[in-house]
CSV table of N, CA and C in Angstrom, one decimal:
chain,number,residue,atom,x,y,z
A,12,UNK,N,-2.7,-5.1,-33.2
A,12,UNK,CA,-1.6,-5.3,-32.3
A,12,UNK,C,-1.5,-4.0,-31.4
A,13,UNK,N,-1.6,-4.2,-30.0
A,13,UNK,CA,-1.1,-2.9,-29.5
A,13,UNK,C,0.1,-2.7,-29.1
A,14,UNK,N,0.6,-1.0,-29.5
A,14,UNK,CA,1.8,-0.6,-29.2
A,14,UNK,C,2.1,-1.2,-27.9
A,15,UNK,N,4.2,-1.4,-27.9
A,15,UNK,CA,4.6,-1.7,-26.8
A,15,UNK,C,5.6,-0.4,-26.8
A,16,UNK,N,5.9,-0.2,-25.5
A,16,UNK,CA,6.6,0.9,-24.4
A,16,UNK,C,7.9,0.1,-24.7
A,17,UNK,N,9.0,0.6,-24.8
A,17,UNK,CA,10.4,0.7,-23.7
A,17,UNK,C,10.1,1.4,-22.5
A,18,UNK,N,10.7,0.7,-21.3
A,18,UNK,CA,10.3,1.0,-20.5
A,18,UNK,C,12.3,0.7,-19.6
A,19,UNK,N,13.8,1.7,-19.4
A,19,UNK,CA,14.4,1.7,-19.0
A,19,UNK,C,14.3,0.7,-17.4
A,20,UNK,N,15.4,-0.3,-17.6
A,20,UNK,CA,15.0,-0.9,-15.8
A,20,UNK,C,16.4,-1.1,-15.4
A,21,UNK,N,16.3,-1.1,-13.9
A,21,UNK,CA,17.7,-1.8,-13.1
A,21,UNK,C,16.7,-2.7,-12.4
A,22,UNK,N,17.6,-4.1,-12.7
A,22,UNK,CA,16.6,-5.2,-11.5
A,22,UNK,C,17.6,-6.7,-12.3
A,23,UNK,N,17.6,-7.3,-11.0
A,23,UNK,CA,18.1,-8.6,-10.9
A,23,UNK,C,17.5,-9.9,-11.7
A,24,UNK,N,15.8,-9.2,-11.4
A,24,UNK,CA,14.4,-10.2,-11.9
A,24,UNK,C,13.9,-9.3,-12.6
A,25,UNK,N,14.0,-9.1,-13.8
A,25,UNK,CA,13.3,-8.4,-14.9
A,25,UNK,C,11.9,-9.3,-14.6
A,26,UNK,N,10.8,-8.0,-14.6
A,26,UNK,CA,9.4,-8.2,-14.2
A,26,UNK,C,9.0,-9.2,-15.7
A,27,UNK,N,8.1,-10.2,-15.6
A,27,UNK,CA,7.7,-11.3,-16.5
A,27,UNK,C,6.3,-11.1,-17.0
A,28,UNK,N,5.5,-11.5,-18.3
A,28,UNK,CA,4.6,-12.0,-18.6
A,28,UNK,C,4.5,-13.4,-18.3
A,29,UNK,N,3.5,-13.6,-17.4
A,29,UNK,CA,3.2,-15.7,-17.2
A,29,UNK,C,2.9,-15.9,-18.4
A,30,UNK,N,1.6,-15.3,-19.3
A,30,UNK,CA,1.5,-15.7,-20.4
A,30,UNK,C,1.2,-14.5,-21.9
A,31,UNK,N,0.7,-15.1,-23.2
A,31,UNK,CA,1.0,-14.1,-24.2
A,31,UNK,C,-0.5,-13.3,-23.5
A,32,UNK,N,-0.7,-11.9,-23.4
A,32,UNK,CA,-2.1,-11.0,-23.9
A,32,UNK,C,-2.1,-10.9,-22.1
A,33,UNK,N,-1.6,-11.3,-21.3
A,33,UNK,CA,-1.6,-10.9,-19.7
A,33,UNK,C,-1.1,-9.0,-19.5
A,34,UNK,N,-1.7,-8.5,-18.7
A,34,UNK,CA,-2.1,-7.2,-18.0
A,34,UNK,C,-0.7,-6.9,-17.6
A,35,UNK,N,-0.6,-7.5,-16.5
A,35,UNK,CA,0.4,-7.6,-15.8
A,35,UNK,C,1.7,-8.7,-15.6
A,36,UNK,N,3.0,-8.1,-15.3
A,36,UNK,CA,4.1,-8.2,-15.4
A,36,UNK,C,4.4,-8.8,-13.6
A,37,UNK,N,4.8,-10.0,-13.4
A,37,UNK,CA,5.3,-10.4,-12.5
A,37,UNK,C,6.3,-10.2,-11.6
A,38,UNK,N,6.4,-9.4,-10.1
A,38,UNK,CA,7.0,-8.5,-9.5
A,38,UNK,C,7.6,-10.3,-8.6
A,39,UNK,N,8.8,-10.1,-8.3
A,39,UNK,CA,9.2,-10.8,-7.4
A,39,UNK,C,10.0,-10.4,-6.1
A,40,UNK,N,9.6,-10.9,-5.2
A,40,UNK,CA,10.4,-10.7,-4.0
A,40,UNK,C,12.3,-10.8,-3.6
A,41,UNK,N,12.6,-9.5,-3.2
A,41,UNK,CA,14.1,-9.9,-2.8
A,41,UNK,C,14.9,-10.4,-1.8
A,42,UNK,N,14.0,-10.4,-0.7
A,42,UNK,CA,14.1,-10.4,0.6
A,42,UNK,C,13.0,-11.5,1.4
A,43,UNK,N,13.5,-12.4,2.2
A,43,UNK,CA,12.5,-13.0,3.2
A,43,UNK,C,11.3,-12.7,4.0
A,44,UNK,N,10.7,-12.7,4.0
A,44,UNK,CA,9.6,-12.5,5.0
A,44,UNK,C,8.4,-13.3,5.6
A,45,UNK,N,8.3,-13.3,7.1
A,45,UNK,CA,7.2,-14.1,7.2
A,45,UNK,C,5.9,-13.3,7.7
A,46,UNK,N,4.8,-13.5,7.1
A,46,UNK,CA,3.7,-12.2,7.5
A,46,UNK,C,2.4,-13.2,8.6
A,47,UNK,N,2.9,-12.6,9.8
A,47,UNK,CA,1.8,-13.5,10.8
A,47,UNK,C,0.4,-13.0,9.9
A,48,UNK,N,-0.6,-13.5,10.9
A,48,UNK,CA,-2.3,-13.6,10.8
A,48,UNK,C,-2.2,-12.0,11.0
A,49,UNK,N,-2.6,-11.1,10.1
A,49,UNK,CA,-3.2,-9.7,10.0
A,49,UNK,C,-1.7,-8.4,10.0
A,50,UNK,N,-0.8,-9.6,9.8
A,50,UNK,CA,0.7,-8.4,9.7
A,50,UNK,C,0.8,-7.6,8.2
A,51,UNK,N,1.8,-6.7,7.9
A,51,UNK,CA,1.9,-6.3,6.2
A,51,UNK,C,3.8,-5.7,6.4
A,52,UNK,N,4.3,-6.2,5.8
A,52,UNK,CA,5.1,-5.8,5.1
A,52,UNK,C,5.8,-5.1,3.9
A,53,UNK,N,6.8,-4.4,4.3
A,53,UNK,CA,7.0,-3.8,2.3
A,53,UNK,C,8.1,-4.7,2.1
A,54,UNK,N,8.3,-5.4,1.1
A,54,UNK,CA,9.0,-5.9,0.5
A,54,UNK,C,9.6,-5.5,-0.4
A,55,UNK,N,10.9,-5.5,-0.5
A,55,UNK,CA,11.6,-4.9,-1.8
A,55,UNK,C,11.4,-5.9,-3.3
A,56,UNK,N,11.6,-5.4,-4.5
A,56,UNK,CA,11.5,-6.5,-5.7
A,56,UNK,C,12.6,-6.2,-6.0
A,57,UNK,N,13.7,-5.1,-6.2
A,57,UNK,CA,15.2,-4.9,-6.8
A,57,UNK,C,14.9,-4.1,-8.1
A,58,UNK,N,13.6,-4.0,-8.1
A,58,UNK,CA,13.0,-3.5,-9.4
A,58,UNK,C,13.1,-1.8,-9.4
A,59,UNK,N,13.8,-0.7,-10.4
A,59,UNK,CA,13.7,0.3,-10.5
A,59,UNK,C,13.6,1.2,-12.2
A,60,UNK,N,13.0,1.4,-12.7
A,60,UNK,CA,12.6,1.8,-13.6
A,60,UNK,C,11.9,2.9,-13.9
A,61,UNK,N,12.3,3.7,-15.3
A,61,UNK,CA,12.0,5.1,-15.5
A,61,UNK,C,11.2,5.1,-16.7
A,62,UNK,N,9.7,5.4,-16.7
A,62,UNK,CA,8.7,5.2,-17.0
A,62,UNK,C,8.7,6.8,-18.3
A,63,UNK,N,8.4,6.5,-19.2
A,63,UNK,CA,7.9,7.4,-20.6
A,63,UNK,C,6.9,8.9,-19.7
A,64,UNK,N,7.4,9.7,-20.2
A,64,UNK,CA,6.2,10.6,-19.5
A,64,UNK,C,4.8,10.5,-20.2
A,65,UNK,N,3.9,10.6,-19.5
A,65,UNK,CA,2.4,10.0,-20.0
A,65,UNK,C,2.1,9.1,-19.5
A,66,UNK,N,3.1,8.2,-18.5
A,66,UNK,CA,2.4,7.0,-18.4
A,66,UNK,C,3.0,6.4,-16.7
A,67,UNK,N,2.3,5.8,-16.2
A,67,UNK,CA,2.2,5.5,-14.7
A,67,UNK,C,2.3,4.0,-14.6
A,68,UNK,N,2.5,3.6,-13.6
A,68,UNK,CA,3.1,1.9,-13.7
A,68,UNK,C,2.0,1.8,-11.8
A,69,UNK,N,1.6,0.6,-12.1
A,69,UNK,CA,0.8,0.1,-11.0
A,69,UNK,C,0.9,-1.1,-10.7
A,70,UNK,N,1.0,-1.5,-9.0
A,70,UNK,CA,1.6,-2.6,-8.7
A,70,UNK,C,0.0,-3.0,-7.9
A,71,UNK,N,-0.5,-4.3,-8.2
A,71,UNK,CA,-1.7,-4.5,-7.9
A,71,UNK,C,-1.3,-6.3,-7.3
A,72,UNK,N,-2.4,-6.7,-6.3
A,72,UNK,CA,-2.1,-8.1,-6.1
A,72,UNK,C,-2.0,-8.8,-7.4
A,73,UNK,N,-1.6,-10.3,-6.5
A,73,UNK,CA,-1.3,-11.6,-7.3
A,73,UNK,C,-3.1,-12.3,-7.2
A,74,UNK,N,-4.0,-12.5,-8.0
A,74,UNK,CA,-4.9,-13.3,-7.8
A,74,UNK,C,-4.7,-14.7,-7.2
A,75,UNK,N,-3.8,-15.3,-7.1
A,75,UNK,CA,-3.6,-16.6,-6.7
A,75,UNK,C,-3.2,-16.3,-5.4
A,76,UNK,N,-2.3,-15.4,-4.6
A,76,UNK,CA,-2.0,-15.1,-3.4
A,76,UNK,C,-3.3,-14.6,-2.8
A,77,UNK,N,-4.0,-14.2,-2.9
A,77,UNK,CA,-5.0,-13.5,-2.4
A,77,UNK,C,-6.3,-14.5,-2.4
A,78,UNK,N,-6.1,-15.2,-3.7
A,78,UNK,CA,-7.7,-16.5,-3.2
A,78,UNK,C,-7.0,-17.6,-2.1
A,79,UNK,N,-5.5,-18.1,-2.6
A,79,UNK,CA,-5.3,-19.1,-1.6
A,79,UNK,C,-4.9,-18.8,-0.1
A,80,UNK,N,-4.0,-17.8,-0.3
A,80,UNK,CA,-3.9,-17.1,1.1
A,80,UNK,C,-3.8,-16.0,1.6
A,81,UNK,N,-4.8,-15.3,1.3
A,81,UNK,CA,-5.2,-13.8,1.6
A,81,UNK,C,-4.2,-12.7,1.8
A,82,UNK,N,-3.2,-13.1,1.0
A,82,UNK,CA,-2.0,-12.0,0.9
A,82,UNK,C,-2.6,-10.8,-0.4
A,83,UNK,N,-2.8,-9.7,-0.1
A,83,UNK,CA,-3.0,-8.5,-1.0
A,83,UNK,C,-1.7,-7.3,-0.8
A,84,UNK,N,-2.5,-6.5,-1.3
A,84,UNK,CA,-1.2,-5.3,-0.9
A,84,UNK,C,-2.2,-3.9,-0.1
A,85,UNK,N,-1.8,-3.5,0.7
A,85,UNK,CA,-2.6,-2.5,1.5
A,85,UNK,C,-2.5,-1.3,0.6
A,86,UNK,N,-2.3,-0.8,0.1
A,86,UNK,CA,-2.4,0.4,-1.3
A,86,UNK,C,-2.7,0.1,-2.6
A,87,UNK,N,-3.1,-0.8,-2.7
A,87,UNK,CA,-3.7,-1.6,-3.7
A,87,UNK,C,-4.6,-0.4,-4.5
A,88,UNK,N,-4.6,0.0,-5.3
A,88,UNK,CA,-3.2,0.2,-6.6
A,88,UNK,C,-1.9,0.7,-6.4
A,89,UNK,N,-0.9,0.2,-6.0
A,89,UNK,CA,0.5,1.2,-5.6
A,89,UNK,C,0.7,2.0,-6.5
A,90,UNK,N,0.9,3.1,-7.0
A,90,UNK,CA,1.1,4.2,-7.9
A,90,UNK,C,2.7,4.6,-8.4
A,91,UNK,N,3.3,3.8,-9.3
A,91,UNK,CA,4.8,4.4,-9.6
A,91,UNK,C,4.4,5.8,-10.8
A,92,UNK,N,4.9,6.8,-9.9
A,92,UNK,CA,4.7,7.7,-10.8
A,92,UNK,C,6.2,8.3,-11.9
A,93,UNK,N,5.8,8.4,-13.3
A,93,UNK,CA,6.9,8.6,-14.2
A,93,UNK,C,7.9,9.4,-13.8
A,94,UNK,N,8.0,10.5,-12.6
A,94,UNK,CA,9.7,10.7,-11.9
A,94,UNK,C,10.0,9.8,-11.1
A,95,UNK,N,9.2,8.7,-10.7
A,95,UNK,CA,10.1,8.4,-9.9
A,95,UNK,C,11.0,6.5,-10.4
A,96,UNK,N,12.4,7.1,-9.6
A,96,UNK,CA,13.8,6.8,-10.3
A,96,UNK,C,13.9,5.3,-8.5
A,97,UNK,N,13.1,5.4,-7.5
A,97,UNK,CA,13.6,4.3,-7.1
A,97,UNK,C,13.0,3.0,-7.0
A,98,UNK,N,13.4,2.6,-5.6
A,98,UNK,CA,13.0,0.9,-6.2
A,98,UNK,C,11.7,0.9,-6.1
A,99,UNK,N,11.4,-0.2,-6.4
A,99,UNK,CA,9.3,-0.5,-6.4
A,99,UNK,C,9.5,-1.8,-5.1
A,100,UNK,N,8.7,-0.9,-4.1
A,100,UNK,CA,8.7,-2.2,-3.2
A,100,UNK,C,6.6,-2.9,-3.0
A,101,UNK,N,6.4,-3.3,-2.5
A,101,UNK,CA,5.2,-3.7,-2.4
A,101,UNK,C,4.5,-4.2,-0.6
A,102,UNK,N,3.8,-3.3,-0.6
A,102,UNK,CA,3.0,-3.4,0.9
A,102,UNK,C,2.3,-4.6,1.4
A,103,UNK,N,2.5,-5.5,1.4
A,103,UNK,CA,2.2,-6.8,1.5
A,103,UNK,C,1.0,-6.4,2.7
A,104,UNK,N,0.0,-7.4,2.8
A,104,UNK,CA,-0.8,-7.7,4.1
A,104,UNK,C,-1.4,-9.1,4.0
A,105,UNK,N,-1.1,-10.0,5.2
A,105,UNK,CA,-1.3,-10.9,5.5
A,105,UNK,C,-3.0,-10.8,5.8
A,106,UNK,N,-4.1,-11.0,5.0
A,106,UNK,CA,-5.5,-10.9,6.1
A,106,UNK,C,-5.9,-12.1,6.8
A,107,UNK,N,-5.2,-13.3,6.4
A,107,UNK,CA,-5.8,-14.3,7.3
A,107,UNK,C,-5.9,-14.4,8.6
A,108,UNK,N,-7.0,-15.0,9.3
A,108,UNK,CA,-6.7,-14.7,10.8
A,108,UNK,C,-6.0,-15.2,11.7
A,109,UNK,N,-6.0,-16.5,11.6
A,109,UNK,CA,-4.9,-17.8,11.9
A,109,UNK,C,-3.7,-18.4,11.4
A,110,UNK,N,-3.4,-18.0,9.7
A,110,UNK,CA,-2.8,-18.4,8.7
A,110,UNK,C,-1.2,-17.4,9.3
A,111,UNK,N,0.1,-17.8,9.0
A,111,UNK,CA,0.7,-17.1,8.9
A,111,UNK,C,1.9,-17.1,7.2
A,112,UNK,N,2.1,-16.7,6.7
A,112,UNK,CA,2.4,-16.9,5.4
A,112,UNK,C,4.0,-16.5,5.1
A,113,UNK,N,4.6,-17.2,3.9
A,113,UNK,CA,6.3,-16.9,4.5
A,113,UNK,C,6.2,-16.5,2.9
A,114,UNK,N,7.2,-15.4,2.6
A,114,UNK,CA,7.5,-15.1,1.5
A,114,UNK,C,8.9,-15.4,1.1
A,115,UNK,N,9.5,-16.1,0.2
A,115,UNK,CA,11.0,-16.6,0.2
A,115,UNK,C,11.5,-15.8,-1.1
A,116,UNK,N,12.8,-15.4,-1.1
A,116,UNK,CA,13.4,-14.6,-2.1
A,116,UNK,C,13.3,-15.7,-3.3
A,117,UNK,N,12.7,-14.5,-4.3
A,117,UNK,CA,12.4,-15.1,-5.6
A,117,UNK,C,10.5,-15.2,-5.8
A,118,UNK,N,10.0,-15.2,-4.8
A,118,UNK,CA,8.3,-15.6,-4.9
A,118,UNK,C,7.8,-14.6,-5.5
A,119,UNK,N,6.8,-14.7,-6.8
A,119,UNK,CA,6.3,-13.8,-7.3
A,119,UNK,C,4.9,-12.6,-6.2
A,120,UNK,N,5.3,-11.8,-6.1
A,120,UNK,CA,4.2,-11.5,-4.8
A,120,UNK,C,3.8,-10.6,-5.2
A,121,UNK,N,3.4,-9.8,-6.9
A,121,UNK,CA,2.5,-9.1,-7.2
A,121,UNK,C,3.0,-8.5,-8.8
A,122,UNK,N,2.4,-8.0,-9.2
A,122,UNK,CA,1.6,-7.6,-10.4
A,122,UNK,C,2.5,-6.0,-10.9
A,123,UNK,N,2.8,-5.8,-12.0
A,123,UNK,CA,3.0,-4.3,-12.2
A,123,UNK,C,2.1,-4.1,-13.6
A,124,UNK,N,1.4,-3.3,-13.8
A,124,UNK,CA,0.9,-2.9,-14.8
A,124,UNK,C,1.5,-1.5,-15.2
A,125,UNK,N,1.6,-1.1,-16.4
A,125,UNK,CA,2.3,-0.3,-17.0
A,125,UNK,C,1.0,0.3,-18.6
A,126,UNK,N,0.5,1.5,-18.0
A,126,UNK,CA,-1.0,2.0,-18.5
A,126,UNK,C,-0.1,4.1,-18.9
A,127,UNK,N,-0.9,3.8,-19.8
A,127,UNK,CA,-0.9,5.5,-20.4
A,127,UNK,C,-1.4,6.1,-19.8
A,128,UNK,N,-1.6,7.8,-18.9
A,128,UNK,CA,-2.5,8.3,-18.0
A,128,UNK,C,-2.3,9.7,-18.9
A,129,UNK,N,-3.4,10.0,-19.1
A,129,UNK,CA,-3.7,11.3,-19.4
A,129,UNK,C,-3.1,12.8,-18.3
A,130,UNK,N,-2.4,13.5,-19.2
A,130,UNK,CA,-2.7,14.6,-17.9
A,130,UNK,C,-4.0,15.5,-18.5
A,131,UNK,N,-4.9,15.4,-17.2
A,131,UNK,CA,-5.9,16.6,-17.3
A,131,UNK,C,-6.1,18.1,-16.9
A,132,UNK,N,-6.5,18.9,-17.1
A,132,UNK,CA,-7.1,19.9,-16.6
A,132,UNK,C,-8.3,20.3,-16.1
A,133,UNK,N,-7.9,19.9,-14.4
A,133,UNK,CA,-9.7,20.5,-13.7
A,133,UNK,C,-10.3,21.9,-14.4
A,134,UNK,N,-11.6,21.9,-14.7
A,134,UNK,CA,-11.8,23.5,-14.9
A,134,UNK,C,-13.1,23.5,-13.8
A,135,UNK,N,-12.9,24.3,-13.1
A,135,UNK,CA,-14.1,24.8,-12.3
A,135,UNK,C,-15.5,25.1,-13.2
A,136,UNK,N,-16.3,25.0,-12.1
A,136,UNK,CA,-17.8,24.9,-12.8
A,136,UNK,C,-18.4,25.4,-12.0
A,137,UNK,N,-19.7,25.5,-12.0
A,137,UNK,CA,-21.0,26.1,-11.2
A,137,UNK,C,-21.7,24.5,-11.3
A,138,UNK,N,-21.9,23.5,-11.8
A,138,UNK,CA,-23.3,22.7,-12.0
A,138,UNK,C,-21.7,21.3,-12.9
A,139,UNK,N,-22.6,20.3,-12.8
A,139,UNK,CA,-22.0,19.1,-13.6
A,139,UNK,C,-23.3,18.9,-14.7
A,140,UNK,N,-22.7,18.4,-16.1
A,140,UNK,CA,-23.8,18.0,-16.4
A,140,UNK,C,-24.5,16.8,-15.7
A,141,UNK,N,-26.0,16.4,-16.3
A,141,UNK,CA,-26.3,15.3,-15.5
A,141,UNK,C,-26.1,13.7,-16.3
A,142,UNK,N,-26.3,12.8,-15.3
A,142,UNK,CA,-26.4,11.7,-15.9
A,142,UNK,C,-27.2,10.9,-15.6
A,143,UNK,N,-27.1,9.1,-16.0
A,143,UNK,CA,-28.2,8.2,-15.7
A,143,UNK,C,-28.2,8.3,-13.8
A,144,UNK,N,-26.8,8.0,-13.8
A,144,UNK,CA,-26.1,7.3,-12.3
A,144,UNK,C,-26.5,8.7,-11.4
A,145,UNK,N,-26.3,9.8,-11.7
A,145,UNK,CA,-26.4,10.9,-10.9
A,145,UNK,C,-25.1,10.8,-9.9
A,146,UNK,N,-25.8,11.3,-8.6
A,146,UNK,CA,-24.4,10.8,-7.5
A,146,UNK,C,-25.0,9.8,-6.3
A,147,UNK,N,-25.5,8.7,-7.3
A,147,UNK,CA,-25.5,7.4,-6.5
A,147,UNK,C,-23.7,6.9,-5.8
A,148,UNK,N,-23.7,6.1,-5.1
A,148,UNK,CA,-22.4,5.7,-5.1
A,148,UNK,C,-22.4,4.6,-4.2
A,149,UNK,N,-20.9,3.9,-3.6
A,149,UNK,CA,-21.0,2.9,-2.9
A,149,UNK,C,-22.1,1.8,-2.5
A,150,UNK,N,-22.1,1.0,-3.8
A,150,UNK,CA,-23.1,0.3,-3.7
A,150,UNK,C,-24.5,0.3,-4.4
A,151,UNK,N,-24.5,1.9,-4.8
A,151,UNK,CA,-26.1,2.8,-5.4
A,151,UNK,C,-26.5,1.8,-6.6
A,152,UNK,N,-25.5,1.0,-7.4
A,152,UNK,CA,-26.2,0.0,-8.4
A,152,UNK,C,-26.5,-1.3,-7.8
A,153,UNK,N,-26.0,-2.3,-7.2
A,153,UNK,CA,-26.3,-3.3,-6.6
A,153,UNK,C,-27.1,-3.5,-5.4
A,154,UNK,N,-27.8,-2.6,-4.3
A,154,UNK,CA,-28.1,-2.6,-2.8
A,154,UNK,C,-29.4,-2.0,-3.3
A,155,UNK,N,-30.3,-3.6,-3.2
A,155,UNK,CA,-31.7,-3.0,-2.8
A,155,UNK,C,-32.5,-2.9,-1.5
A,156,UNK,N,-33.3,-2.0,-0.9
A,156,UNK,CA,-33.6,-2.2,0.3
A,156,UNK,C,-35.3,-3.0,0.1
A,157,UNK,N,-36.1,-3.0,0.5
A,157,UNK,CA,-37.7,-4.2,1.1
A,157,UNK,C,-37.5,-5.3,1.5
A,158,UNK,N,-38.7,-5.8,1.3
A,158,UNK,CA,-38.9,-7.0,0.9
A,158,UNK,C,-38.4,-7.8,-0.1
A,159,UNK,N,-38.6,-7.5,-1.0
A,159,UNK,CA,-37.7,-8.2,-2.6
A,159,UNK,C,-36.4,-8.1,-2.1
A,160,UNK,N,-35.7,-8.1,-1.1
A,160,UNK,CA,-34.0,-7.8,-1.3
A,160,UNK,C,-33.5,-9.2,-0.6
């Protein structure tokens, strides 16, 4: 069983699990909004909560908004970091190109995850060790170039 957090809140819609063993905590909208073809809004949730030091809270899309109608969030991972004391709103972006999409007070319109973050210590170096990956990146595992591709 993994440990659970208290986690202090002020909010009208206490954030939800849809189901048991789910990541994320269901953010809901406070306010109306309609997001034309390629618009983004912040929408408030009413949600405000003071996070355990050690640990960071992240507001990430709704997979169902985003396959059916290409609603994500433009900062996608939004970052609540443990000082901060106000509300959690969410960057909405419409990507469809034709579609315009209405958000009605109460619609679930994203995700918070609530994760342990290490604090670390950069230490400067001369050299990295090495690895398999090296500094492949963007693509460096999947993208082959010839014929075969």
């Amino acid at each position: 069983m993994i440990e659970s957090v208290d986690v202090p809140i002020i909010a009208a819609h206490v954030p939800a699990y849809a189901h048991p063993g789910d990541a994320g905590a269901d953010l809901v909208a406070t306010e109306a909004v309609r997001l034309g073809p390629g618009e983004r809004a912040l929408v408030g949730t009413g949600v405000r909560i003071a996070l355990p030091d050690g640990y960071a809270a992240f507001v990430v899309p709704r997979s169902g908004l985003a396959a059916r109608h290409g609603i994500t969030i433009v900062n996608s991972p939004g970052t609540v970091d443990a000082g901060y004391r106000g509300e959690i709103k969410v960057s909405l972006l419409n990507t469809d190109a034709s579609e315009a999409y209405d958000v009605a007070v109460g619609d679930r319109i994203a995700q918070l995850i609530v994760l342990p973050v290490p604090r670390v210590r950069f230490v400067p170096v001369d050299d990295l060790p090495a690895s398999v990956r090296g500094d492949g990146g963007f693509g460096s595992t999947g993208y082959q170039t010839g014929a075969n591709s």
